[in-house]
Coordinates of C-alpha atoms and ligand atoms in Angstrom, one line a residue:
X1369 CA 149.3 -30.0 151.2
X1370 CA 146.6 -27.6 149.9
X1371 CA 145.3 -25.0 152.3
X1372 CA 141.9 -26.7 151.7
X1373 CA 143.2 -30.2 151.7
X1374 CA 141.5 -31.7 154.8
X1375 CA 138.4 -32.9 153.0
X1376 CA 140.2 -34.6 150.2
X1377 CA 141.5 -38.1 149.9
X1378 CA 143.4 -37.7 146.6
X1379 CA 145.8 -35.2 145.2
X1380 CA 144.3 -32.8 142.6
X1381 CA 144.6 -33.9 139.0
X1382 CA 147.4 -31.9 137.5
X1383 CA 145.3 -30.6 134.6
X1384 CA 142.7 -29.5 137.0
X1385 CA 145.3 -27.7 139.0
X1386 CA 146.5 -25.9 135.9
X1387 CA 143.0 -25.2 134.6
X1388 CA 141.7 -23.7 137.8
X1389 CA 144.8 -21.6 138.7
X1390 CA 144.8 -17.9 138.3
X1391 CA 148.2 -17.2 139.7
X1392 CA 149.7 -16.6 136.2
X1393 CA 147.7 -13.4 136.0
X1394 CA 146.4 -12.4 139.5
X1395 CA 150.0 -12.2 140.8
X1396 CA 149.8 -8.6 139.4
X1397 CA 147.8 -7.9 142.6
X1398 CA 150.3 -9.2 145.1
X1399 CA 150.8 -5.7 146.6
X1400 CA 147.1 -5.2 147.0
X1401 CA 146.7 -8.6 148.5
X1402 CA 149.4 -7.9 151.2
X1403 CA 148.1 -4.4 151.9
X1404 CA 144.6 -5.8 152.3
X1405 CA 145.9 -8.5 154.7
X1406 CA 147.8 -5.9 156.8
X1407 CA 144.6 -3.9 157.3
X1408 CA 142.6 -7.1 158.0
X1409 CA 145.0 -8.4 160.7
X1410 CA 145.4 -5.0 162.3
X1411 CA 141.6 -4.9 162.6
X1412 CA 141.6 -8.5 164.1
X1413 CA 144.0 -7.2 166.7
X1414 CA 142.0 -4.0 167.4
X1415 CA 138.8 -6.0 167.9
X1416 CA 140.5 -8.5 170.2
X1417 CA 139.9 -11.3 167.8
X1418 CA 143.6 -12.1 167.8
X1419 CA 146.1 -11.3 170.6
X1420 CA 148.4 -8.4 169.8
X1421 CA 151.6 -10.4 169.9
X1422 CA 150.3 -12.6 167.1
X1423 CA 149.1 -9.7 165.1
X1424 CA 152.5 -8.2 165.3
X1425 CA 154.1 -11.4 164.2
X1426 CA 151.7 -11.7 161.2
X1427 CA 152.4 -8.0 160.2
X1428 CA 156.1 -8.6 160.4
X1429 CA 155.7 -11.8 158.4
X1430 CA 153.7 -10.1 155.7
X1431 CA 156.3 -7.4 155.4
X1432 CA 159.0 -10.0 155.0
X1433 CA 157.0 -11.7 152.3
X1434 CA 156.6 -8.3 150.6
X1435 CA 160.4 -7.8 150.7
X1436 CA 161.1 -11.2 149.3
X1437 CA 158.7 -10.7 146.4
X1438 CA 160.3 -7.3 145.7
X1439 CA 163.8 -8.9 145.7
X1440 CA 162.6 -11.5 143.2
X1441 CA 163.1 -14.3 145.7
X1442 CA 159.7 -15.8 145.3
X1443 CA 158.3 -18.1 142.7
X1444 CA 154.5 -18.2 142.7
X1445 CA 153.2 -21.7 142.4
X1446 CA 150.3 -23.1 140.4
X1447 CA 149.8 -25.7 143.1
X1448 CA 148.7 -22.9 145.4
X1449 CA 146.2 -21.7 142.7
X1450 CA 146.0 -18.0 143.2
X1451 CA 147.8 -15.0 144.6
X1452 CA 145.8 -15.2 147.9
X1453 CA 146.8 -18.7 148.8
X1454 CA 150.3 -18.3 147.5
X1455 CA 150.8 -15.3 149.9
X1456 CA 149.2 -17.1 152.8
X1457 CA 151.5 -20.1 152.2
X1458 CA 154.5 -17.8 152.0
X1459 CA 153.5 -16.2 155.3
X1460 CA 153.1 -19.6 157.0
X1461 CA 156.5 -20.6 155.7
X1462 CA 157.9 -17.3 157.2
X1463 CA 156.3 -17.4 160.6
X1464 CA 154.9 -20.8 161.1
X1465 CA 151.3 -21.9 162.1
X1466 CA 150.4 -18.5 163.5
X1467 CA 150.3 -17.3 159.9
X1468 CA 147.3 -19.6 159.6
X1469 CA 145.4 -17.1 161.8
X1470 CA 145.4 -14.4 159.2
X1471 CA 142.4 -15.8 157.3
X1472 CA 140.2 -15.6 160.5
X1473 CA 136.9 -14.0 159.6
X1474 CA 137.7 -13.7 155.9
X1475 CA 137.1 -15.6 152.7
X1476 CA 138.9 -15.5 149.4
X1477 CA 135.7 -14.2 148.0
X1478 CA 135.8 -10.9 149.9
X1479 CA 139.6 -10.9 149.7
X1480 CA 139.7 -11.1 145.9
X1481 CA 137.0 -8.4 145.7
X1482 CA 139.1 -6.2 148.0
X1483 CA 142.2 -6.7 145.9
X1484 CA 140.4 -5.7 142.7
X1485 CA 138.9 -2.6 144.3
X1486 CA 142.4 -1.6 145.5
X1487 CA 143.9 -2.4 142.1
X1488 CA 141.4 -0.6 140.0
X1489 CA 141.0 2.5 142.1
X1490 CA 144.8 3.1 141.7
X1491 CA 144.9 2.2 138.0
X1492 CA 141.9 4.3 137.2
X1493 CA 143.5 7.3 138.8
X1494 CA 146.7 6.7 136.8
X1495 CA 144.6 6.5 133.6
X1496 CA 142.8 9.7 134.4
X1497 CA 146.1 11.4 134.9
X1498 CA 147.3 10.2 131.5
X1499 CA 144.1 11.3 129.9
X1500 CA 144.6 14.7 131.5
X1501 CA 148.1 14.9 129.9
X1502 CA 146.7 14.1 126.5
X1503 CA 143.9 16.6 127.0
X1504 CA 146.5 19.2 127.8
X1505 CA 148.5 18.4 124.7
X1506 CA 145.4 18.8 122.5
X1507 CA 144.6 22.1 124.2
X1508 CA 148.1 23.4 123.4
X1509 CA 147.8 22.3 119.8
X1510 CA 144.4 23.9 119.6
X1511 CA 145.7 27.2 121.0
X1512 CA 148.5 27.1 118.4
X1513 CA 146.0 26.7 115.6
X1514 CA 143.5 29.5 116.0
X1515 CA 144.4 30.8 112.6
X1516 CA 144.6 27.5 110.8
X1517 CA 141.6 27.2 108.5
X1518 CA 140.9 23.7 107.2
X1519 CA 138.0 22.0 105.5
X1520 CA 135.5 20.5 107.9
X1521 CA 133.9 17.3 106.6
X1522 CA 130.7 15.4 106.6
X1523 CA 130.5 12.1 104.8
X1524 CA 134.2 12.7 104.4
X1525 CA 133.2 15.3 101.7
X1526 CA 134.3 18.9 102.2
X1527 CA 131.5 20.6 104.1
X1528 CA 132.4 24.0 105.7
X1529 CA 135.7 25.5 106.7
X1530 CA 136.6 25.3 110.3
X1531 CA 139.7 26.1 112.4
X1532 CA 142.0 23.2 113.1
X1533 CA 142.0 24.3 116.7
X1534 CA 138.2 23.9 116.7
X1535 CA 138.5 20.4 115.3
X1536 CA 141.0 19.5 118.0
X1537 CA 138.7 21.0 120.7
X1538 CA 136.1 18.4 119.8
X1539 CA 138.5 15.7 121.0
X1540 CA 139.3 17.8 124.1
X1541 CA 135.5 17.7 124.9
X1542 CA 135.3 14.0 124.3
X1543 CA 138.2 13.4 126.7
X1544 CA 136.6 15.6 129.3
X1545 CA 133.5 13.4 129.3
X1546 CA 135.7 10.3 129.4
X1547 CA 137.6 11.5 132.4
X1548 CA 134.3 12.5 134.2
X1549 CA 132.9 9.0 133.5
X1550 CA 136.0 7.4 135.0
X1551 CA 135.9 9.8 138.0
X1552 CA 132.3 9.0 138.6
X1553 CA 132.9 5.2 138.3
X1554 CA 135.8 5.6 140.7
X1555 CA 133.3 6.5 143.5
X1556 CA 131.8 3.1 143.2
X1557 CA 135.2 1.4 143.1
X1558 CA 136.3 3.1 146.4
X1559 CA 133.9 1.0 148.5
X1560 CA 135.2 -1.8 150.9
X1561 CA 134.0 -5.3 150.2
X1562 CA 136.2 -7.0 152.9
X1563 CA 134.3 -8.3 155.9
X1564 CA 131.6 -9.9 153.7
X1565 CA 133.2 -13.3 154.3
X1566 CA 132.3 -16.0 151.8
X1567 CA 128.8 -14.6 151.3
X1568 CA 126.9 -14.4 154.6
X1569 CA 129.1 -12.1 156.7
X1570 CA 131.1 -13.4 159.6
X1571 CA 130.5 -14.6 163.2
X1572 CA 133.6 -12.7 164.5
X1573 CA 133.0 -9.2 166.0
X1574 CA 134.9 -7.5 163.1
X1575 CA 135.0 -3.7 162.5
X1576 CA 134.6 -3.0 158.8
X1577 CA 134.6 0.7 159.2
X1578 CA 138.0 0.6 160.8
X1579 CA 139.3 -1.4 157.8
X1580 CA 137.7 1.1 155.5
X1581 CA 139.4 3.9 157.3
X1582 CA 142.8 2.2 157.3
X1583 CA 142.5 1.6 153.5
X1584 CA 141.0 5.0 152.8
X1585 CA 137.7 3.7 151.4
X1586 CA 134.9 6.1 151.3
X1587 CA 132.3 3.5 152.2
X1588 CA 131.6 -0.1 153.0
X1589 CA 129.3 -2.5 151.0
X1590 CA 126.2 -2.8 153.2
X1591 CA 125.1 -6.2 151.9
X1592 CA 127.7 -8.9 152.1
X1593 CA 126.1 -11.1 149.4
X1594 CA 126.3 -8.1 147.1
X1595 CA 129.9 -7.3 148.1
X1596 CA 131.2 -10.7 147.0
X1597 CA 129.0 -10.9 143.9
X1598 CA 129.4 -7.4 142.5
X1599 CA 131.5 -6.9 139.4
X1600 CA 129.6 -3.8 138.3
X1601 CA 132.6 -1.7 139.1
X1602 CA 134.7 -3.6 136.5
X1603 CA 131.9 -3.4 134.0
X1604 CA 131.7 0.4 134.5
X1605 CA 135.4 0.7 134.2
X1606 CA 135.5 -1.3 131.0
X1607 CA 132.6 0.6 129.5
X1608 CA 134.2 4.0 130.3
X1609 CA 137.4 2.5 128.8
X1610 CA 135.6 1.4 125.7
X1611 CA 134.2 4.9 125.0
X1612 CA 137.6 6.4 125.6
X1613 CA 139.1 4.0 123.2
X1614 CA 136.4 4.8 120.6
X1615 CA 137.4 8.4 120.9
X1616 CA 141.1 7.7 120.7
X1617 CA 140.4 5.4 117.7
X1618 CA 138.6 8.2 115.8
X1619 CA 141.4 10.6 116.6
X1620 CA 143.9 8.0 115.3
X1621 CA 142.0 7.4 112.2
X1622 CA 142.2 11.2 111.5
X1623 CA 145.9 11.2 112.2
X1624 CA 146.4 8.4 109.7
X1625 CA 144.3 10.2 107.1
X1626 CA 145.8 13.7 107.7
X1627 CA 149.4 12.3 107.5
X1628 CA 148.7 10.6 104.2
X1629 CA 150.2 12.2 101.1
X1630 CA 146.6 12.8 99.8
X1631 CA 145.8 15.1 102.8
X1632 CA 149.3 16.2 103.9
X1633 CA 147.7 18.2 106.7
X1634 CA 150.1 17.0 109.4
X1635 CA 153.4 15.3 109.7
X1636 CA 154.0 13.0 112.6
X1637 CA 157.4 13.1 114.3
X1638 CA 159.9 10.4 113.0
X1639 CA 160.3 9.2 116.6
X1640 CA 156.6 8.1 116.5
X1641 CA 156.5 6.4 113.1
X1642 CA 158.0 3.2 111.7
X1643 CA 159.4 2.2 108.3
X1644 CA 158.9 -0.6 105.8
X1645 CA 161.1 -3.6 105.4
X1646 CA 160.9 -3.4 101.6
X1647 CA 159.8 0.1 100.6
X1648 CA 162.5 2.5 101.5
X1649 CA 160.4 5.7 101.2
X1650 CA 157.8 4.6 103.7
X1651 CA 157.0 6.3 107.0
X1652 CA 154.0 4.6 108.6
X1653 CA 151.8 5.9 111.4
X1654 CA 151.9 2.5 113.1
X1655 CA 151.1 3.8 116.6
X1656 CA 147.9 5.5 115.5
X1657 CA 146.9 2.4 113.6
X1658 CA 147.6 0.1 116.6
X1659 CA 145.6 2.3 118.9
X1660 CA 142.7 2.1 116.4
X1661 CA 143.2 -1.7 116.2
X1662 CA 143.5 -2.3 120.0
X1663 CA 140.1 -0.7 120.5
X1664 CA 138.7 -4.0 119.5
X1665 CA 140.2 -5.9 122.4
X1666 CA 138.9 -3.3 124.9
X1667 CA 135.4 -3.8 123.5
X1668 CA 136.0 -7.5 123.6
X1669 CA 136.9 -7.3 127.3
X1670 CA 133.7 -5.4 128.0
X1671 CA 131.5 -7.9 126.2
X1672 CA 133.5 -10.7 127.9
X1673 CA 132.7 -9.6 131.4
X1674 CA 129.1 -8.8 130.6
X1675 CA 128.7 -12.3 129.2
X1676 CA 130.4 -13.9 132.2
X1677 CA 128.0 -12.2 134.6
X1678 CA 124.8 -12.8 132.7
X1679 CA 122.8 -15.5 134.4
X1680 CA 125.3 -16.2 137.3
X1681 CA 123.4 -17.1 140.5
X1682 CA 124.5 -15.3 143.6
X1683 CA 127.0 -15.3 145.2
X1684 CA 130.6 -16.3 144.1
X1685 CA 131.0 -18.7 141.2
X1686 CA 134.4 -19.7 139.7
X1687 CA 133.3 -18.1 136.4
X1688 CA 134.1 -14.8 138.1
X1689 CA 137.8 -15.6 138.0
X1690 CA 137.4 -14.6 134.4
X1691 CA 136.9 -11.0 135.4
X1692 CA 140.6 -10.3 135.8
X1693 CA 142.4 -10.7 132.5
X1694 CA 140.2 -8.4 130.6
X1695 CA 140.6 -5.8 133.4
X1696 CA 144.4 -6.1 133.4
X1697 CA 144.5 -6.1 129.6
X1698 CA 142.3 -3.0 129.4
X1699 CA 144.4 -1.1 131.9
X1700 CA 147.6 -1.9 129.9
X1701 CA 146.0 -1.1 126.6
X1702 CA 144.7 2.3 127.7
X1703 CA 148.0 3.0 129.4
X1704 CA 150.0 2.4 126.3
X1705 CA 147.6 4.3 124.0
X1706 CA 147.4 7.4 126.3
X1707 CA 151.1 7.5 127.1
X1708 CA 152.0 7.4 123.4
X1709 CA 149.4 9.7 122.0
X1710 CA 150.4 12.6 124.2
X1711 CA 153.9 13.0 122.8
X1712 CA 152.7 12.2 119.3
X1713 CA 150.2 15.1 119.5
X1714 CA 152.8 17.4 121.1
X1715 CA 155.4 16.8 118.4
X1716 CA 152.9 16.7 115.4
X1717 CA 153.8 19.3 112.8
X1718 CA 150.8 21.1 111.3
X1719 CA 150.9 22.0 107.7
X1720 CA 148.9 25.3 108.0
X1721 CA 149.5 26.3 104.4
X1722 CA 148.3 23.1 103.0
X1723 CA 145.1 23.1 105.0
X1724 CA 144.3 26.7 104.0
X1725 CA 145.0 25.9 100.4
X1726 CA 142.6 23.0 100.5
X1727 CA 139.8 25.4 101.5
X1728 CA 140.7 27.6 98.5
X1729 CA 140.2 24.7 96.2
X1730 CA 136.7 23.5 97.2
X1731 CA 133.1 24.7 97.6
X1732 CA 133.1 24.7 101.4
X1733 CA 132.0 28.4 101.3
X1734 CA 128.8 27.5 99.4
X1735 CA 126.6 27.6 102.5
X1736 CA 128.0 31.1 103.1
X1737 CA 126.9 32.3 99.7
X1738 CA 123.4 31.0 100.5
X1739 CA 123.5 32.8 103.9
X1740 CA 124.7 35.9 102.1
X1741 CA 121.6 35.8 99.9
X1742 CA 119.4 35.2 102.9
X1743 CA 120.7 38.5 104.4
X1744 CA 119.5 40.1 101.2
X1745 CA 116.1 38.7 102.0
X1746 CA 116.0 35.7 99.7
X1747 CA 114.3 32.7 101.5
X1748 CA 116.9 30.1 102.4
X1749 CA 115.4 27.4 100.2
X1750 CA 115.6 29.6 97.1
X1751 CA 119.1 30.7 98.0
X1752 CA 120.1 27.0 98.3
X1753 CA 118.9 26.4 94.8
X1754 CA 120.6 29.5 93.3
X1755 CA 124.0 28.5 94.9
X1756 CA 123.5 24.9 93.7
X1757 CA 123.3 26.2 90.2
X1758 CA 126.3 28.4 90.6
X1759 CA 128.3 25.4 91.9
X1760 CA 127.3 23.3 89.0
X1761 CA 128.4 26.1 86.6
X1762 CA 131.7 26.3 88.4
X1763 CA 132.3 22.6 88.1
X1764 CA 131.6 22.8 84.4
X1765 CA 133.9 25.8 84.0
X1766 CA 136.6 24.2 86.3
X1767 CA 136.4 27.2 88.7
X1768 CA 135.7 27.8 92.4
X1769 CA 133.1 30.3 93.6
X1770 CA 135.7 33.0 94.3
X1771 CA 137.0 32.7 90.7
X1772 CA 133.7 34.0 89.4
X1773 CA 133.5 37.5 88.1
X1774 CA 130.7 39.8 89.5
X1775 CA 129.0 39.6 86.2
X1776 CA 129.0 35.7 86.4
X1777 CA 127.7 35.9 89.9
X1778 CA 124.9 38.1 88.9
X1779 CA 123.7 35.7 86.3
X1780 CA 122.6 33.5 89.2
X1781 CA 121.1 36.3 91.3
X1782 CA 121.0 40.1 90.9
X1783 CA 121.1 40.3 94.7
X1784 CA 124.9 39.6 94.6
X1785 CA 127.2 42.5 94.9
X1786 CA 130.9 43.2 95.0
X1787 CA 130.9 42.6 98.8
X1788 CA 130.4 38.9 98.0
X1789 CA 134.1 38.3 97.7
X1790 CA 134.7 39.4 101.2
X1791 CA 131.8 37.3 102.4
X1792 CA 133.2 34.1 100.9
X1793 CA 136.7 34.6 102.1
X1794 CA 137.8 31.7 104.2
X1795 CA 138.6 33.7 107.3
X1796 CA 135.3 35.6 107.1
X1797 CA 133.4 32.4 106.7
X1798 CA 135.0 30.8 109.8
X1799 CA 134.8 33.9 111.9
X1800 CA 131.2 34.5 111.0
X1801 CA 130.3 31.4 113.0
X1802 CA 130.2 33.3 116.2
X1803 CA 127.2 31.8 117.8
X1804 CA 128.0 29.9 121.0
X1805 CA 130.0 26.7 120.3
X1806 CA 130.9 27.7 116.7
X1807 CA 134.2 27.7 114.9
X1808 CA 134.8 31.5 115.0
X1809 CA 138.2 32.2 116.6
X1810 CA 136.5 34.1 119.5
X1811 CA 134.4 31.1 120.3
X1812 CA 137.2 28.6 120.1
X1813 CA 139.2 30.8 122.5
X1814 CA 136.2 30.6 124.9
X1815 CA 136.2 26.9 124.5
X1816 CA 139.9 26.6 125.3
X1817 CA 139.5 28.8 128.4
X1818 CA 136.5 26.7 129.6
X1819 CA 138.3 23.4 129.1
X1820 CA 141.5 24.7 130.7
X1821 CA 139.4 25.4 133.8
X1822 CA 137.9 21.9 133.7
X1823 CA 141.5 20.5 133.4
X1824 CA 142.5 22.5 136.6
X1825 CA 139.5 20.8 138.4
X1826 CA 140.6 17.4 137.2
X1827 CA 144.1 18.1 138.4
X1828 CA 143.0 19.0 141.9
X1829 CA 140.7 15.9 142.0
X1830 CA 143.8 13.8 141.0
X1831 CA 145.9 15.4 143.8
X1832 CA 143.3 14.8 146.5
X1833 CA 142.6 11.3 145.3
X1834 CA 146.2 10.2 145.0
X1835 CA 146.8 11.0 148.6
X1836 CA 144.3 8.3 149.4
X1837 CA 145.2 5.5 147.1
X1838 CA 148.9 4.9 146.7
X1839 CA 149.4 1.3 147.6
X1840 CA 152.9 2.0 148.8
X1841 CA 151.7 4.6 151.3
X1842 CA 149.2 2.0 152.7
X1843 CA 151.8 -0.6 153.5
X1844 CA 152.2 0.8 157.0
X1845 CA 148.5 0.5 157.7
X1846 CA 149.2 -2.2 160.3
X1847 CA 151.9 -0.4 162.1
X1848 CA 149.8 1.8 164.5
X1849 CA 148.4 -1.4 166.1
Ligands
LIG1380 N1 141.2 -16.9 142.3 C1 139.8 -16.7 142.7 C2 139.2 -15.7 141.8 O1 139.9 -14.9 141.2 C3 139.7 -16.2 144.1 C4 138.4 -16.4 144.8 C5 138.2 -17.9 145.0 N2 137.1 -18.2 145.7 C6 136.5 -19.4 145.7 N3 135.4 -19.6 146.4 N4 137.0 -20.4 145.0 O2 138.0 -15.7 141.6

């Protein structure tokens, strides 16, 4: 017998049962569902809606159900459609018809919204923690590469020399914004939808603020129709996740490139690479490639939920059951990517010699020759032209700028003196970029100090927040009643 069977004269068509069920995936939220029910029934008792002895029986029953699930003694059933009705059925099996009182003043619509808020606030916190570990690994590598000069690129053509530490700090900055976006979105996840009922609120004298307090929510949805219709919080998560994946994907693309024989700028640790079934010499950066590849599914999940929501009338529609798989998949995808990238970055060997040599064999100091002429009072546009001609000459002669004799230099401009060699030296060139935010060592050190400070702030946010949201710590919410 279905929980909603009273109005029906026939059993459900089996294909309909399978088609409409969400238990295969929403069972991931069984803990959240039980915790939400514990808080709900505690509130029903406190408000005198259910007598205390029944409340106590329901709480004990829910805890038994929890233990049975943990021991693997429960098989969720498609016939009971979703995690909410499966657990209610289990409760009724456990304690009898009193279990049927749990759903008083509640609908699956506010229940499922609650479960997802509980789920996501916990998972987002975990992901922020993992992103902070990755940021820390990048900061450490940056600090170890304050003397590593490499070519910086635009259009993937050698542009100007930079420190490898500076290049890595760009990713540290991206991750900082990613974590801030997730933290900001988290504020809107930590709001209680329960008590909204199906859509119109409830006739029972419930106390939503009491439930919010038990479950450590910072606020309550003020409009019940909004509470059961809102999926913005998932969209925000998926959009912050998409940007984070975009950044990880760009980093991974560079790891793939830098570890190629053509670049040989880095070597990834054997433990984080794989081989080929046919070519014995191969060592492939599969993890980096897969992170890059999996970015597509996260974007897909974002577009998926946006499309589901577009044009849906208020309030709940079954379409909204499609909100979950993309959310679960995104959590798992981000989790895997962040957890693997951190040790990959930590163990990455940097070929400092090779990077420096690359700069010696290119024209990435050409801007500095132009800047040098500008300090000798030549207008920049003319200096650009002079250096362009010098570069062309070098290409013809198979030389680089620093190979030119002073006499050759002076053919292009009499303003050039013997001090030009020092001016074009790779370390000089890098360290000359001292203006705020530049690649000069002193600036990169400042950036590292600043971001270590931000990381400390993130850590204390994580500490404060994790005290609130651990599902396990909330299991006893009903006990004080
Ligand atoms: N499994 C459903 C979902 O995920 C739960 C809410 C069902 N509500 C309803 N009115 N049918 O969307």
